[in-house]
Amino acid sequence: MPERVSIQNIRTGSYRHIDVRPLAGALGAEIRGVDLSKPLADEVFAEIRQAFLDNLVVFIADQDITPQHQCDFARRFGPLTRHPFLKTMEQYPEVLLLKREKDEDVQVIGRRWHSDSSFDERPPMGSSLYSKDVPPYGGDTLFCNLYLAYDMLSAGMKRLAESLTVVHSAVHYATAKAGGAGLTVLPDAAKEAVKERVHPLVRIHPETGRKALWITGLDYGRRFEDMTPEESAPLMKFFQELATQELLSCRYRWSRGTLALWDNRCTQHLALDDYLGFRREMYRVEIEGDEPFGPARPKNAALLRAA
Ligand code: SIN
């Protein structure tokens, strides 16, 4: 691991309409002074967006909202997208219900570090999670900052990382029947899930212009392009361990009625499966993203490929 002991995520925003309280040096902030059950004025929303870009993951507590309110809020950031392989709620087709009853012994979804649906051609830019019911303790979610992971690399390793592209796939959905926590895998998932997509390892964030080490979890990023899984594994593991170390992370303890929004372009997250015997119910919504670009893959690579 590189010998760098002190980090700080640079936060530039200043706020007049909301109260933003950072949670950890690396990332994360709580936002206060917002009621998501009511329409948000443009100037309030602009500050929330700034807080989101600055802190990478934001939490808005004490919200009594419906899935419709959650979708309306997420839509301010962009069109919503559905999870490609998991069945969503009948009434709200953009909402995934993540629920585990207290006597259920199924695996929770997202229990390994990952960035949502990085196997998509255009992975979701952000995801929102609302806590409808939470255990008295346990069930926290961890996040880590992939900008800082890039910043920590030596100059030589940055050069190498910037030359690499990663082959992503959701192959584990091809065989799974249940997605975990009672989720159903869609019947036609198997065909789509085996498809591979190539994305740059170093990603330029389309809004901030910052570079992130876009390692997205070892379940999704399978190997480097033009390398075997065996050749790729040691370096993939190095990048993954660097990115998910404690120093670059924050951990959130949920209370009922909190809405989180994270940026999949520069973070990974992990759901802790430590609340067996308690109930947890969350609603999740994803916001459409763009095709990742970076030094190893120019912007609009898809257009260049089609030409
Ligand atoms: C996820 O989106 O990976 C689930 C996170 C959580 O349930 O805490």
PDB file of C-alpha atoms in Angstrom, residues 142-290:
ATOM      1  CA  LEU A 142     -20.055   1.704   3.902  1.00  0.00           C
ATOM      2  CA  PHE A 143     -18.838   3.951   1.081  1.00  0.00           C
ATOM      3  CA  CYS A 144     -15.388   4.722  -0.297  1.00  0.00           C
ATOM      4  CA  ASN A 145     -13.886   7.535  -2.362  1.00  0.00           C
ATOM      5  CA  LEU A 146     -12.369   6.513  -5.701  1.00  0.00           C
ATOM      6  CA  TYR A 147     -10.943   9.983  -6.444  1.00  0.00           C
ATOM      7  CA  LEU A 148      -8.698   9.654  -3.416  1.00  0.00           C
ATOM      8  CA  ALA A 149      -7.770   6.119  -4.471  1.00  0.00           C
ATOM      9  CA  TYR A 150      -6.470   7.573  -7.752  1.00  0.00           C
ATOM     10  CA  ASP A 151      -4.696  10.435  -5.947  1.00  0.00           C
ATOM     11  CA  MET A 152      -2.874   7.922  -3.722  1.00  0.00           C
ATOM     12  CA  LEU A 153      -1.201   6.140  -6.629  1.00  0.00           C
ATOM     13  CA  SER A 154       2.435   6.893  -7.438  1.00  0.00           C
ATOM     14  CA  ALA A 155       3.180   8.652 -10.742  1.00  0.00           C
ATOM     15  CA  GLY A 156       4.277   5.358 -12.327  1.00  0.00           C
ATOM     16  CA  MET A 157       1.177   3.503 -11.173  1.00  0.00           C
ATOM     17  CA  LYS A 158      -1.054   6.364 -12.384  1.00  0.00           C
ATOM     18  CA  ARG A 159       0.506   6.000 -15.845  1.00  0.00           C
ATOM     19  CA  LEU A 160      -0.119   2.250 -15.830  1.00  0.00           C
ATOM     20  CA  ALA A 161      -3.684   2.606 -14.482  1.00  0.00           C
ATOM     21  CA  GLU A 162      -4.490   5.225 -17.114  1.00  0.00           C
ATOM     22  CA  SER A 163      -3.514   2.816 -19.875  1.00  0.00           C
ATOM     23  CA  LEU A 164      -5.817   0.014 -18.652  1.00  0.00           C
ATOM     24  CA  THR A 165      -9.381  -0.890 -19.546  1.00  0.00           C
ATOM     25  CA  VAL A 166     -11.491  -3.336 -17.540  1.00  0.00           C
ATOM     26  CA  VAL A 167     -13.870  -6.005 -18.822  1.00  0.00           C
ATOM     27  CA  HIS A 168     -17.093  -5.868 -16.767  1.00  0.00           C
ATOM     28  CA  SER A 169     -19.873  -8.425 -16.682  1.00  0.00           C
ATOM     29  CA  ALA A 170     -22.853  -9.427 -14.570  1.00  0.00           C
ATOM     30  CA  VAL A 171     -22.329 -13.089 -15.254  1.00  0.00           C
ATOM     31  CA  HIS A 172     -23.379 -14.026 -11.707  1.00  0.00           C
ATOM     32  CA  TYR A 173     -26.946 -12.938 -12.562  1.00  0.00           C
ATOM     33  CA  ALA A 174     -26.998 -15.445 -15.440  1.00  0.00           C
ATOM     34  CA  THR A 175     -27.286 -18.388 -13.078  1.00  0.00           C
ATOM     35  CA  ALA A 176     -28.890 -16.808 -10.004  1.00  0.00           C
ATOM     36  CA  LYS A 177     -32.607 -17.346  -9.326  1.00  0.00           C
ATOM     37  CA  ALA A 178     -32.867 -14.995  -6.404  1.00  0.00           C
ATOM     38  CA  GLY A 179     -30.923 -11.758  -6.320  1.00  0.00           C
ATOM     39  CA  GLY A 180     -30.753 -11.810  -2.512  1.00  0.00           C
ATOM     40  CA  ALA A 181     -33.062 -10.254   0.094  1.00  0.00           C
ATOM     41  CA  GLY A 182     -36.106 -11.750  -1.636  1.00  0.00           C
ATOM     42  CA  LEU A 183     -35.324 -10.154  -5.001  1.00  0.00           C
ATOM     43  CA  THR A 184     -36.253 -12.009  -8.157  1.00  0.00           C
ATOM     44  CA  VAL A 185     -33.909 -12.187 -11.133  1.00  0.00           C
ATOM     45  CA  LEU A 186     -35.820 -11.402 -14.361  1.00  0.00           C
ATOM     46  CA  PRO A 187     -36.399 -14.411 -16.658  1.00  0.00           C
ATOM     47  CA  ASP A 188     -34.426 -13.045 -19.616  1.00  0.00           C
ATOM     48  CA  ALA A 189     -31.464 -11.973 -17.455  1.00  0.00           C
ATOM     49  CA  ALA A 190     -29.320 -14.960 -18.408  1.00  0.00           C
ATOM     50  CA  LYS A 191     -28.886 -13.874 -22.036  1.00  0.00           C
ATOM     51  CA  GLU A 192     -27.995 -10.263 -21.245  1.00  0.00           C
ATOM     52  CA  ALA A 193     -25.945 -10.895 -18.116  1.00  0.00           C
ATOM     53  CA  VAL A 194     -23.182 -12.777 -19.884  1.00  0.00           C
ATOM     54  CA  LYS A 195     -22.439  -9.792 -22.130  1.00  0.00           C
ATOM     55  CA  GLU A 196     -19.119  -8.078 -21.492  1.00  0.00           C
ATOM     56  CA  ARG A 197     -18.521  -4.322 -21.498  1.00  0.00           C
ATOM     57  CA  VAL A 198     -15.186  -2.572 -21.479  1.00  0.00           C
ATOM     58  CA  HIS A 199     -14.673   0.618 -19.468  1.00  0.00           C
ATOM     59  CA  PRO A 200     -11.528   2.610 -18.615  1.00  0.00           C
ATOM     60  CA  LEU A 201      -9.923   1.930 -15.230  1.00  0.00           C
ATOM     61  CA  VAL A 202      -9.291   5.632 -14.700  1.00  0.00           C
ATOM     62  CA  ARG A 203     -12.509   7.522 -15.244  1.00  0.00           C
ATOM     63  CA  ILE A 204     -12.923  11.258 -15.671  1.00  0.00           C
ATOM     64  CA  HIS A 205     -15.978  12.456 -13.818  1.00  0.00           C
ATOM     65  CA  PRO A 206     -18.165  14.221 -16.394  1.00  0.00           C
ATOM     66  CA  GLU A 207     -19.283  16.928 -13.946  1.00  0.00           C
ATOM     67  CA  THR A 208     -16.254  17.603 -11.735  1.00  0.00           C
ATOM     68  CA  GLY A 209     -13.518  16.750 -14.251  1.00  0.00           C
ATOM     69  CA  ARG A 210     -11.662  14.827 -11.509  1.00  0.00           C
ATOM     70  CA  LYS A 211      -9.997  11.475 -12.159  1.00  0.00           C
ATOM     71  CA  ALA A 212     -11.214   8.440 -10.215  1.00  0.00           C
ATOM     72  CA  LEU A 213      -9.677   4.978  -9.955  1.00  0.00           C
ATOM     73  CA  TRP A 214     -12.852   3.361 -11.242  1.00  0.00           C
ATOM     74  CA  ILE A 215     -12.383  -0.092  -9.841  1.00  0.00           C
ATOM     75  CA  THR A 216     -15.962  -1.255  -9.271  1.00  0.00           C
ATOM     76  CA  GLY A 217     -15.719  -4.437  -7.221  1.00  0.00           C
ATOM     77  CA  LEU A 218     -14.311  -7.810  -8.126  1.00  0.00           C
ATOM     78  CA  ASP A 219     -17.755  -9.293  -8.909  1.00  0.00           C
ATOM     79  CA  TYR A 220     -18.296  -6.826 -11.745  1.00  0.00           C
ATOM     80  CA  GLY A 221     -14.808  -5.907 -13.033  1.00  0.00           C
ATOM     81  CA  ARG A 222     -13.600  -9.347 -14.099  1.00  0.00           C
ATOM     82  CA  ARG A 223     -10.219  -8.722 -15.741  1.00  0.00           C
ATOM     83  CA  PHE A 224      -8.202  -6.209 -17.709  1.00  0.00           C
ATOM     84  CA  GLU A 225      -8.820  -6.105 -21.437  1.00  0.00           C
ATOM     85  CA  ASP A 226      -6.372  -8.273 -23.411  1.00  0.00           C
ATOM     86  CA  MET A 227      -5.293 -10.103 -20.231  1.00  0.00           C
ATOM     87  CA  THR A 228      -6.387 -13.372 -18.657  1.00  0.00           C
ATOM     88  CA  PRO A 229      -8.236 -13.421 -15.308  1.00  0.00           C
ATOM     89  CA  GLU A 230      -5.089 -14.930 -13.723  1.00  0.00           C
ATOM     90  CA  GLU A 231      -2.847 -12.183 -15.073  1.00  0.00           C
ATOM     91  CA  SER A 232      -5.320  -9.498 -14.014  1.00  0.00           C
ATOM     92  CA  ALA A 233      -6.129 -10.771 -10.526  1.00  0.00           C
ATOM     93  CA  PRO A 234      -3.114  -9.490  -8.506  1.00  0.00           C
ATOM     94  CA  LEU A 235      -3.363  -5.933  -9.843  1.00  0.00           C
ATOM     95  CA  MET A 236      -7.176  -5.890  -9.629  1.00  0.00           C
ATOM     96  CA  LYS A 237      -6.864  -6.999  -6.008  1.00  0.00           C
ATOM     97  CA  PHE A 238      -4.269  -4.305  -5.310  1.00  0.00           C
ATOM     98  CA  PHE A 239      -6.521  -1.561  -6.723  1.00  0.00           C
ATOM     99  CA  GLN A 240      -9.595  -2.917  -4.947  1.00  0.00           C
ATOM    100  CA  GLU A 241      -7.829  -3.090  -1.564  1.00  0.00           C
ATOM    101  CA  LEU A 242      -6.361   0.369  -2.024  1.00  0.00           C
ATOM    102  CA  ALA A 243      -9.778   1.844  -2.838  1.00  0.00           C
ATOM    103  CA  THR A 244     -11.695   0.182  -0.011  1.00  0.00           C
ATOM    104  CA  GLN A 245      -9.247   0.811   2.840  1.00  0.00           C
ATOM    105  CA  GLU A 246     -10.694   2.433   5.995  1.00  0.00           C
ATOM    106  CA  LEU A 247      -8.955   5.771   5.388  1.00  0.00           C
ATOM    107  CA  LEU A 248     -10.892   6.324   2.174  1.00  0.00           C
ATOM    108  CA  SER A 249     -14.260   5.282   3.588  1.00  0.00           C
ATOM    109  CA  CYS A 250     -17.212   6.383   5.662  1.00  0.00           C
ATOM    110  CA  ARG A 251     -19.785   4.261   7.417  1.00  0.00           C
ATOM    111  CA  TYR A 252     -23.422   5.275   7.797  1.00  0.00           C
ATOM    112  CA  ARG A 253     -25.725   4.137  10.561  1.00  0.00           C
ATOM    113  CA  TRP A 254     -29.270   4.371   9.292  1.00  0.00           C
ATOM    114  CA  SER A 255     -32.294   5.601  11.105  1.00  0.00           C
ATOM    115  CA  ARG A 256     -35.793   5.210   9.762  1.00  0.00           C
ATOM    116  CA  GLY A 257     -36.761   7.776   7.104  1.00  0.00           C
ATOM    117  CA  THR A 258     -33.318   8.655   5.733  1.00  0.00           C
ATOM    118  CA  LEU A 259     -32.660   9.144   2.053  1.00  0.00           C
ATOM    119  CA  ALA A 260     -29.136   8.563   0.751  1.00  0.00           C
ATOM    120  CA  LEU A 261     -27.840   9.489  -2.666  1.00  0.00           C
ATOM    121  CA  TRP A 262     -24.429   8.343  -3.877  1.00  0.00           C
ATOM    122  CA  ASP A 263     -22.336   8.957  -6.969  1.00  0.00           C
ATOM    123  CA  ASN A 264     -21.460   5.693  -8.720  1.00  0.00           C
ATOM    124  CA  ARG A 265     -18.887   7.487 -10.904  1.00  0.00           C
ATOM    125  CA  CYS A 266     -16.488   7.949  -8.007  1.00  0.00           C
ATOM    126  CA  THR A 267     -17.551   5.622  -5.153  1.00  0.00           C
ATOM    127  CA  GLN A 268     -18.101   2.022  -4.187  1.00  0.00           C
ATOM    128  CA  HIS A 269     -20.382   0.859  -1.374  1.00  0.00           C
ATOM    129  CA  LEU A 270     -21.110  -2.230   0.682  1.00  0.00           C
ATOM    130  CA  ALA A 271     -24.124  -3.300   2.766  1.00  0.00           C
ATOM    131  CA  LEU A 272     -23.228  -4.982   6.051  1.00  0.00           C
ATOM    132  CA  ASP A 273     -25.023  -8.270   6.633  1.00  0.00           C
ATOM    133  CA  ASP A 274     -24.955  -8.161  10.435  1.00  0.00           C
ATOM    134  CA  TYR A 275     -28.625  -7.848  11.430  1.00  0.00           C
ATOM    135  CA  LEU A 276     -30.009 -11.379  11.301  1.00  0.00           C
ATOM    136  CA  GLY A 277     -33.067 -11.473  13.562  1.00  0.00           C
ATOM    137  CA  PHE A 278     -34.102  -7.906  12.681  1.00  0.00           C
ATOM    138  CA  ARG A 279     -36.138  -6.473   9.833  1.00  0.00           C
ATOM    139  CA  ARG A 280     -34.742  -4.013   7.269  1.00  0.00           C
ATOM    140  CA  GLU A 281     -36.688  -2.494   4.376  1.00  0.00           C
ATOM    141  CA  MET A 282     -35.197  -0.056   1.863  1.00  0.00           C
ATOM    142  CA  TYR A 283     -36.304   1.423  -1.477  1.00  0.00           C
ATOM    143  CA  ARG A 284     -33.693   1.910  -4.166  1.00  0.00           C
ATOM    144  CA  VAL A 285     -33.771   4.019  -7.314  1.00  0.00           C
ATOM    145  CA  GLU A 286     -31.072   4.462  -9.975  1.00  0.00           C
ATOM    146  CA  ILE A 287     -30.384   7.536 -12.114  1.00  0.00           C
ATOM    147  CA  GLU A 288     -29.229   7.159 -15.703  1.00  0.00           C
ATOM    148  CA  GLY A 289     -25.530   7.731 -16.375  1.00  0.00           C
ATOM    149  CA  ASP A 290     -23.257   8.272 -19.345  1.00  0.00           C
TER     150      ASP A 290
END
